[in-house]
Amino acid sequence: MRKSLSPLQKALIAEKFVKHSDFNVHVALASCFSELTRTTAPDAPYDDEQMKVVFGLIVSSFKNLDDKPCQWHLKRIKILETVAKVKLCRLMLDLECYDLILDMFQYFLKTISEHHPKTVFLSMETIMILCLKEVEVIPRELLPTILNSLKKDNEFSPIARKLGETVLKRCATTLKPYLQQAEKISGTLDDYSEVLASVCRDASDDLTQNDVHDCKSAEEPVEESAHVDTEITKEATPPQEDNAAGDRSPKSVMSNDIAQAGEDDSLVDSTSLKKQDGTDSPVLPEGNEEPDDLDTEKVDSKEQKLER
């Protein structure tokens, strides 16, 4: 199939055709290009630069979709249905054809009419929603184009307002961050459809809930820290028994080294008292050096305890 279409594919992209002055030639080329793209999908039939030219012709064919008496009217509708079915707008986004997408949105809202079959409305809706959901960052001019169709007093038809409302409701989650920027909307919400007011109200509620959630999240670590501090304070508070012991002896509130020195003094005092009584002191013969050695050991022991 591709091999058989190759000669025609090369002939259609010729400059003498794509730059022809007759607008009817552009519509005929757009019809051929849409069918070629449908046949070769998901691969594009041309390179990137050539595809931009192809998309320019396809979008230009939507400019007069409301011209029902025209002989190309049914051909334009067929092109529209093919673009929606094959999802060619995804390739337009990949090539960053944002100006063409903006023109396409404007053509849809200006040309949609009550006499169009339902497939036209559904195809436009599919293309617009897909573009808004697939684009990474919505172009600045794209949202005002939709909002203008929602104004109560404007040049758009009731069916165009319905199309804008449907797209806004289906893409509410995507558009909420952009609707929160006040400069996007000229005038008050009373000047627009109730659908816009409802979406903006939901966006404000979501923003408020996020603020409350952030505040609660910020308070949780503080409460946990206070709980930890309370536990540390409890552990650091000495029991009442220690305090009672401290009341009995003033040496217990001092440092550990000084308290040990006090205990050693009491030990030495009791020993010396026993010596004075003579109950525990052994009777040694004269000339025996052992008592001096015992005294030396006691002094050494006392110095070691003081050092500890």
mmCIF file of C-alpha atoms in Angstrom:
data_model
loop_
_atom_site.group_PDB
_atom_site.id
_atom_site.type_symbol
_atom_site.label_atom_id
_atom_site.label_comp_id
_atom_site.label_asym_id
_atom_site.label_seq_id
_atom_site.Cartn_x
_atom_site.Cartn_y
_atom_site.Cartn_z
ATOM 1 C CA MET A 1 0.000 0.000 0.000
ATOM 2 C CA ARG A 2 2.716 2.474 0.947
ATOM 3 C CA LYS A 3 4.713 1.599 -2.123
ATOM 4 C CA SER A 4 1.732 2.214 -4.366
ATOM 5 C CA LEU A 5 0.935 5.536 -2.619
ATOM 6 C CA SER A 6 4.518 6.812 -2.829
ATOM 7 C CA PRO A 7 4.221 8.553 -6.265
ATOM 8 C CA LEU A 8 1.001 10.305 -5.251
ATOM 9 C CA GLN A 9 2.456 11.211 -1.860
ATOM 10 C CA LYS A 10 5.437 12.934 -3.491
ATOM 11 C CA ALA A 11 3.282 14.721 -6.084
ATOM 12 C CA LEU A 12 0.828 16.225 -3.574
ATOM 13 C CA ILE A 13 3.511 17.948 -1.492
ATOM 14 C CA ALA A 14 4.824 19.814 -4.517
ATOM 15 C CA GLU A 15 5.194 23.535 -3.961
ATOM 16 C CA LYS A 16 2.976 24.455 -6.910
ATOM 17 C CA PHE A 17 0.081 22.764 -5.113
ATOM 18 C CA VAL A 18 0.603 23.683 -1.459
ATOM 19 C CA LYS A 19 1.121 27.352 -2.416
ATOM 20 C CA HIS A 20 -1.689 27.519 -4.938
ATOM 21 C CA SER A 21 -3.756 30.710 -4.896
ATOM 22 C CA ASP A 22 -7.113 28.940 -5.207
ATOM 23 C CA PHE A 23 -8.580 28.122 -1.792
ATOM 24 C CA ASN A 24 -10.555 25.205 -3.240
ATOM 25 C CA VAL A 25 -7.265 23.567 -4.180
ATOM 26 C CA HIS A 26 -6.226 23.841 -0.534
ATOM 27 C CA VAL A 27 -9.361 22.014 0.603
ATOM 28 C CA ALA A 28 -8.782 19.260 -1.974
ATOM 29 C CA LEU A 29 -5.174 18.882 -0.816
ATOM 30 C CA ALA A 30 -6.247 18.843 2.853
ATOM 31 C CA SER A 31 -8.675 16.027 2.074
ATOM 32 C CA CYS A 32 -5.939 14.001 0.379
ATOM 33 C CA PHE A 33 -3.451 14.659 3.183
ATOM 34 C CA SER A 34 -5.919 13.595 5.879
ATOM 35 C CA GLU A 35 -6.550 10.305 4.079
ATOM 36 C CA LEU A 36 -2.825 9.732 3.563
ATOM 37 C CA THR A 37 -2.177 10.345 7.241
ATOM 38 C CA ARG A 38 -4.991 8.000 8.214
ATOM 39 C CA THR A 39 -3.559 5.291 5.964
ATOM 40 C CA THR A 40 0.009 5.551 7.221
ATOM 41 C CA ALA A 41 -0.924 6.053 10.911
ATOM 42 C CA PRO A 42 0.711 5.861 13.386
ATOM 43 C CA ASP A 43 3.631 6.923 11.168
ATOM 44 C CA ALA A 44 3.557 10.327 9.504
ATOM 45 C CA PRO A 45 3.710 10.328 5.682
ATOM 46 C CA TYR A 46 6.153 13.271 5.580
ATOM 47 C CA ASP A 47 8.987 14.750 7.595
ATOM 48 C CA ASP A 48 8.396 17.339 10.325
ATOM 49 C CA GLU A 49 8.655 20.459 8.186
ATOM 50 C CA GLN A 50 6.399 19.017 5.501
ATOM 51 C CA MET A 51 3.891 17.905 8.127
ATOM 52 C CA LYS A 52 3.655 21.478 9.402
ATOM 53 C CA VAL A 53 2.630 22.512 5.888
ATOM 54 C CA VAL A 54 0.111 19.663 5.791
ATOM 55 C CA PHE A 55 -1.416 20.691 9.115
ATOM 56 C CA GLY A 56 -1.619 24.291 7.931
ATOM 57 C CA LEU A 57 -3.769 23.193 4.972
ATOM 58 C CA ILE A 58 -5.927 20.918 7.120
ATOM 59 C CA VAL A 59 -6.619 23.649 9.712
ATOM 60 C CA SER A 60 -7.379 26.213 7.006
ATOM 61 C CA SER A 61 -10.107 23.902 5.676
ATOM 62 C CA PHE A 62 -12.038 24.423 8.949
ATOM 63 C CA LYS A 63 -12.301 28.160 8.370
ATOM 64 C CA ASN A 64 -15.552 27.898 6.424
ATOM 65 C CA LEU A 65 -17.206 24.926 8.057
ATOM 66 C CA ASP A 66 -20.424 26.956 8.351
ATOM 67 C CA ASP A 67 -20.604 27.462 4.591
ATOM 68 C CA LYS A 68 -23.201 24.801 3.945
ATOM 69 C CA PRO A 69 -23.997 25.640 0.283
ATOM 70 C CA CYS A 70 -20.329 25.215 -0.655
ATOM 71 C CA GLN A 71 -19.492 22.142 -2.717
ATOM 72 C CA TRP A 72 -16.656 21.365 -0.305
ATOM 73 C CA HIS A 73 -18.879 21.406 2.767
ATOM 74 C CA LEU A 74 -19.134 17.628 3.160
ATOM 75 C CA LYS A 75 -15.441 17.261 2.354
ATOM 76 C CA ARG A 76 -14.555 19.617 5.221
ATOM 77 C CA ILE A 77 -16.712 17.600 7.628
ATOM 78 C CA LYS A 78 -14.967 14.429 6.500
ATOM 79 C CA ILE A 79 -11.559 16.013 7.161
ATOM 80 C CA LEU A 80 -12.729 17.055 10.637
ATOM 81 C CA GLU A 81 -13.925 13.549 11.491
ATOM 82 C CA THR A 82 -10.637 12.035 10.261
ATOM 83 C CA VAL A 83 -8.541 14.414 12.374
ATOM 84 C CA ALA A 84 -10.595 13.479 15.455
ATOM 85 C CA LYS A 85 -10.541 9.748 14.729
ATOM 86 C CA VAL A 86 -6.809 9.487 13.984
ATOM 87 C CA LYS A 87 -5.966 12.036 16.753
ATOM 88 C CA LEU A 88 -3.759 14.086 14.469
ATOM 89 C CA CYS A 89 -3.696 16.873 17.064
ATOM 90 C CA ARG A 90 -1.212 14.802 19.076
ATOM 91 C CA LEU A 91 1.272 15.064 16.235
ATOM 92 C CA MET A 92 0.534 18.789 16.040
ATOM 93 C CA LEU A 93 1.460 19.083 19.726
ATOM 94 C CA ASP A 94 4.645 17.092 19.185
ATOM 95 C CA LEU A 95 5.630 19.518 16.430
ATOM 96 C CA GLU A 96 4.633 22.463 18.666
ATOM 97 C CA CYS A 97 2.140 23.853 16.157
ATOM 98 C CA TYR A 98 0.499 25.994 18.849
ATOM 99 C CA ASP A 99 -0.509 28.772 16.462
ATOM 100 C CA LEU A 100 -2.371 26.265 14.297
ATOM 101 C CA ILE A 101 -4.098 24.790 17.362
ATOM 102 C CA LEU A 102 -5.208 28.277 18.436
ATOM 103 C CA ASP A 103 -6.581 28.961 14.931
ATOM 104 C CA MET A 104 -8.366 25.606 14.993
ATOM 105 C CA PHE A 105 -10.079 26.414 18.325
ATOM 106 C CA GLN A 106 -11.206 29.782 17.017
ATOM 107 C CA TYR A 107 -12.565 28.243 13.796
ATOM 108 C CA PHE A 108 -14.513 25.628 15.759
ATOM 109 C CA LEU A 109 -16.195 28.156 18.053
ATOM 110 C CA LYS A 110 -17.005 30.546 15.230
ATOM 111 C CA THR A 111 -18.281 28.041 12.684
ATOM 112 C CA ILE A 112 -20.194 25.519 14.811
ATOM 113 C CA SER A 113 -23.863 25.783 13.906
ATOM 114 C CA GLU A 114 -27.202 24.257 14.774
ATOM 115 C CA HIS A 115 -27.562 22.783 11.295
ATOM 116 C CA HIS A 116 -24.364 20.745 11.633
ATOM 117 C CA PRO A 117 -24.796 17.029 12.245
ATOM 118 C CA LYS A 118 -24.002 15.755 15.723
ATOM 119 C CA THR A 119 -20.747 14.217 14.508
ATOM 120 C CA VAL A 120 -19.354 17.705 13.897
ATOM 121 C CA PHE A 121 -19.973 18.743 17.508
ATOM 122 C CA LEU A 122 -18.496 15.492 18.843
ATOM 123 C CA SER A 123 -15.425 15.718 16.588
ATOM 124 C CA MET A 124 -14.724 19.303 17.660
ATOM 125 C CA GLU A 125 -15.206 18.347 21.297
ATOM 126 C CA THR A 126 -12.813 15.391 20.982
ATOM 127 C CA ILE A 127 -10.085 17.454 19.315
ATOM 128 C CA MET A 128 -10.290 20.361 21.789
ATOM 129 C CA ILE A 129 -10.304 18.131 24.863
ATOM 130 C CA LEU A 130 -7.399 16.054 23.569
ATOM 131 C CA CYS A 131 -5.332 19.166 22.869
ATOM 132 C CA LEU A 132 -5.951 20.611 26.352
ATOM 133 C CA LYS A 133 -5.171 17.358 28.150
ATOM 134 C CA GLU A 134 -2.132 16.379 26.096
ATOM 135 C CA VAL A 135 -0.319 19.720 25.993
ATOM 136 C CA GLU A 136 2.349 20.168 28.682
ATOM 137 C CA VAL A 137 1.701 23.894 29.187
ATOM 138 C CA ILE A 138 -1.451 25.501 27.848
ATOM 139 C CA PRO A 139 -0.561 28.454 25.598
ATOM 140 C CA ARG A 140 -1.509 31.843 26.998
ATOM 141 C CA GLU A 141 -4.000 32.687 24.225
ATOM 142 C CA LEU A 142 -5.790 29.337 24.254
ATOM 143 C CA LEU A 143 -7.796 29.696 27.470
ATOM 144 C CA PRO A 144 -9.207 33.183 26.711
ATOM 145 C CA THR A 145 -10.491 31.792 23.414
ATOM 146 C CA ILE A 146 -12.622 29.284 25.324
ATOM 147 C CA LEU A 147 -13.674 31.797 27.977
ATOM 148 C CA ASN A 148 -14.858 34.282 25.362
ATOM 149 C CA SER A 149 -17.365 31.726 24.131
ATOM 150 C CA LEU A 150 -18.784 31.515 27.673
ATOM 151 C CA LYS A 151 -19.667 35.194 27.920
ATOM 152 C CA LYS A 152 -23.374 35.890 28.100
ATOM 153 C CA ASP A 153 -23.189 38.783 25.651
ATOM 154 C CA ASN A 154 -20.971 37.822 22.749
ATOM 155 C CA GLU A 155 -21.080 37.057 19.050
ATOM 156 C CA PHE A 156 -20.932 33.282 19.572
ATOM 157 C CA SER A 157 -23.978 31.122 18.945
ATOM 158 C CA PRO A 158 -25.693 29.135 21.718
ATOM 159 C CA ILE A 159 -24.248 25.919 20.297
ATOM 160 C CA ALA A 160 -20.754 27.460 20.475
ATOM 161 C CA ARG A 161 -21.351 28.329 24.149
ATOM 162 C CA LYS A 162 -22.455 24.748 24.723
ATOM 163 C CA LEU A 163 -19.254 23.501 23.084
ATOM 164 C CA GLY A 164 -17.154 25.754 25.317
ATOM 165 C CA GLU A 165 -19.030 24.625 28.434
ATOM 166 C CA THR A 166 -18.609 20.953 27.554
ATOM 167 C CA VAL A 167 -14.876 21.339 26.972
ATOM 168 C CA LEU A 168 -14.487 23.322 30.203
ATOM 169 C CA LYS A 169 -16.317 20.704 32.282
ATOM 170 C CA ARG A 170 -14.409 17.809 30.738
ATOM 171 C CA CYS A 171 -11.055 19.560 31.289
ATOM 172 C CA ALA A 172 -11.871 21.166 34.664
ATOM 173 C CA THR A 173 -9.027 19.435 36.496
ATOM 174 C CA THR A 174 -6.496 20.526 33.871
ATOM 175 C CA LEU A 175 -7.747 24.112 33.638
ATOM 176 C CA LYS A 176 -8.204 24.842 37.368
ATOM 177 C CA PRO A 177 -4.633 26.083 37.935
ATOM 178 C CA TYR A 178 -5.000 28.474 34.991
ATOM 179 C CA LEU A 179 -8.434 29.700 36.074
ATOM 180 C CA GLN A 180 -7.011 30.719 39.456
ATOM 181 C CA GLN A 181 -5.050 33.452 37.701
ATOM 182 C CA ALA A 182 -7.379 36.440 37.712
ATOM 183 C CA GLU A 183 -5.833 38.124 34.698
ATOM 184 C CA LYS A 184 -7.160 35.332 32.497
ATOM 185 C CA ILE A 185 -10.743 36.480 33.062
ATOM 186 C CA SER A 186 -11.876 39.960 32.084
ATOM 187 C CA GLY A 187 -14.830 41.205 34.091
ATOM 188 C CA THR A 188 -16.688 39.341 36.806
ATOM 189 C CA LEU A 189 -17.967 35.772 36.902
ATOM 190 C CA ASP A 190 -21.521 37.101 36.544
ATOM 191 C CA ASP A 191 -20.682 37.983 32.944
ATOM 192 C CA TYR A 192 -19.963 34.351 32.124
ATOM 193 C CA SER A 193 -21.792 31.064 32.070
ATOM 194 C CA GLU A 194 -22.653 29.394 35.364
ATOM 195 C CA VAL A 195 -20.357 26.519 34.398
ATOM 196 C CA LEU A 196 -17.315 28.782 34.680
ATOM 197 C CA ALA A 197 -18.420 30.036 38.109
ATOM 198 C CA SER A 198 -18.878 26.447 39.278
ATOM 199 C CA VAL A 199 -15.413 25.373 38.094
ATOM 200 C CA CYS A 200 -13.767 28.447 39.654
ATOM 201 C CA ARG A 201 -15.607 27.804 42.919
ATOM 202 C CA ASP A 202 -14.367 24.217 42.989
ATOM 203 C CA ALA A 203 -10.839 25.446 42.265
ATOM 204 C CA SER A 204 -11.011 27.863 45.222
ATOM 205 C CA ASP A 205 -12.298 25.100 47.505
ATOM 206 C CA ASP A 206 -9.450 22.819 46.451
ATOM 207 C CA LEU A 207 -6.936 25.591 47.112
ATOM 208 C CA THR A 208 -8.392 26.210 50.582
ATOM 209 C CA GLN A 209 -8.301 22.515 51.452
ATOM 210 C CA ASN A 210 -4.679 22.320 50.333
ATOM 211 C CA ASP A 211 -3.786 25.274 52.578
ATOM 212 C CA VAL A 212 -5.482 23.630 55.572
ATOM 213 C CA HIS A 213 -3.717 20.348 54.853
ATOM 214 C CA ASP A 214 -0.359 22.139 54.629
ATOM 215 C CA CYS A 215 -0.997 23.872 57.984
ATOM 216 C CA LYS A 216 -1.861 20.557 59.672
ATOM 217 C CA SER A 217 1.234 18.937 58.203
ATOM 218 C CA ALA A 218 3.351 21.787 59.531
ATOM 219 C CA GLU A 219 1.877 21.420 63.049
ATOM 220 C CA GLU A 220 2.398 17.656 63.340
ATOM 221 C CA PRO A 221 6.206 17.777 63.777
ATOM 222 C CA VAL A 222 5.807 20.457 66.482
ATOM 223 C CA GLU A 223 3.425 18.264 68.472
ATOM 224 C CA GLU A 224 5.731 15.283 68.105
ATOM 225 C CA SER A 225 8.692 17.388 69.235
ATOM 226 C CA ALA A 226 6.746 18.583 72.278
ATOM 227 C CA HIS A 227 5.904 14.977 73.127
ATOM 228 C CA VAL A 228 9.589 13.983 72.880
ATOM 229 C CA ASP A 229 10.604 16.933 75.040
ATOM 230 C CA THR A 230 8.058 15.862 77.665
ATOM 231 C CA GLU A 231 9.480 12.343 77.712
ATOM 232 C CA ILE A 232 13.018 13.668 78.078
ATOM 233 C CA THR A 233 11.952 15.928 80.945
ATOM 234 C CA LYS A 234 10.328 12.993 82.724
ATOM 235 C CA GLU A 235 13.467 10.899 82.368
ATOM 236 C CA ALA A 236 15.708 13.759 83.558
ATOM 237 C CA THR A 237 13.627 14.431 86.690
ATOM 238 C CA PRO A 238 15.233 12.544 89.650
ATOM 239 C CA PRO A 239 12.975 10.359 91.820
ATOM 240 C CA GLN A 240 11.804 11.566 95.185
ATOM 241 C CA GLU A 241 13.977 9.006 97.015
ATOM 242 C CA ASP A 242 17.144 10.631 95.681
ATOM 243 C CA ASN A 243 15.915 14.014 96.803
ATOM 244 C CA ALA A 244 15.188 12.602 100.255
ATOM 245 C CA ALA A 245 18.684 11.245 100.424
ATOM 246 C CA GLY A 246 19.974 14.629 99.368
ATOM 247 C CA ASP A 247 18.069 16.216 102.265
ATOM 248 C CA ARG A 248 19.815 13.914 104.689
ATOM 249 C CA SER A 249 23.362 14.571 103.403
ATOM 250 C CA PRO A 250 24.470 17.872 101.816
ATOM 251 C CA LYS A 251 27.376 16.036 100.158
ATOM 252 C CA SER A 252 25.030 14.146 97.784
ATOM 253 C CA VAL A 253 24.131 17.276 95.780
ATOM 254 C CA MET A 254 27.781 17.866 94.918
ATOM 255 C CA SER A 255 29.785 16.273 92.135
ATOM 256 C CA ASN A 256 30.568 12.564 92.279
ATOM 257 C CA ASP A 257 34.264 13.053 93.097
ATOM 258 C CA ILE A 258 33.564 15.254 96.093
ATOM 259 C CA ALA A 259 30.885 12.899 97.399
ATOM 260 C CA GLN A 260 33.332 9.978 97.230
ATOM 261 C CA ALA A 261 35.874 12.014 99.129
ATOM 262 C CA GLY A 262 33.337 12.590 101.887
ATOM 263 C CA GLU A 263 32.628 8.891 102.129
ATOM 264 C CA ASP A 264 36.363 8.163 102.436
ATOM 265 C CA ASP A 265 36.684 10.708 105.242
ATOM 266 C CA SER A 266 33.920 9.017 107.184
ATOM 267 C CA LEU A 267 35.670 5.698 106.633
ATOM 268 C CA VAL A 268 38.957 7.051 107.980
ATOM 269 C CA ASP A 269 37.225 8.597 110.966
ATOM 270 C CA SER A 270 35.556 5.310 111.971
ATOM 271 C CA THR A 271 38.874 3.466 111.613
ATOM 272 C CA SER A 272 40.691 5.938 113.791
ATOM 273 C CA LEU A 273 37.910 5.645 116.384
ATOM 274 C CA LYS A 274 38.363 1.888 116.478
ATOM 275 C CA LYS A 275 42.071 2.355 116.959
ATOM 276 C CA GLN A 276 41.452 4.638 119.902
ATOM 277 C CA ASP A 277 39.223 2.022 121.532
ATOM 278 C CA GLY A 278 41.927 -0.609 120.988
ATOM 279 C CA THR A 279 39.426 -3.318 120.130
ATOM 280 C CA ASP A 280 40.633 -4.061 116.582
ATOM 281 C CA SER A 281 44.289 -3.021 116.909
ATOM 282 C CA PRO A 282 46.656 -6.061 117.164
ATOM 283 C CA VAL A 283 49.490 -6.111 119.763
ATOM 284 C CA LEU A 284 52.820 -6.375 117.952
ATOM 285 C CA PRO A 285 56.262 -6.677 119.369
ATOM 286 C CA GLU A 286 58.632 -3.751 119.318
ATOM 287 C CA GLY A 287 60.800 -3.346 116.232
ATOM 288 C CA ASN A 288 58.155 -4.842 113.928
ATOM 289 C CA GLU A 289 57.770 -2.814 110.717
ATOM 290 C CA GLU A 290 54.297 -4.116 109.840
ATOM 291 C CA PRO A 291 52.250 -1.326 111.479
ATOM 292 C CA ASP A 292 54.099 1.234 109.367
ATOM 293 C CA ASP A 293 53.363 -0.823 106.272
ATOM 294 C CA LEU A 294 49.683 -0.971 107.178
ATOM 295 C CA ASP A 295 49.533 2.764 107.625
ATOM 296 C CA THR A 296 51.225 3.260 104.276
ATOM 297 C CA GLU A 297 48.730 0.947 102.540
ATOM 298 C CA LYS A 298 45.805 2.827 104.084
ATOM 299 C CA VAL A 299 47.174 6.149 102.849
ATOM 300 C CA ASP A 300 47.748 4.715 99.393
ATOM 301 C CA SER A 301 44.226 3.278 99.335
ATOM 302 C CA LYS A 302 42.766 6.615 100.366
ATOM 303 C CA GLU A 303 44.672 8.430 97.586
ATOM 304 C CA GLN A 304 43.478 5.894 94.979
ATOM 305 C CA LYS A 305 39.860 6.354 96.055
ATOM 306 C CA LEU A 306 40.233 10.122 95.876
ATOM 307 C CA GLU A 307 41.613 9.802 92.331
ATOM 308 C CA ARG A 308 38.720 7.554 91.301
#
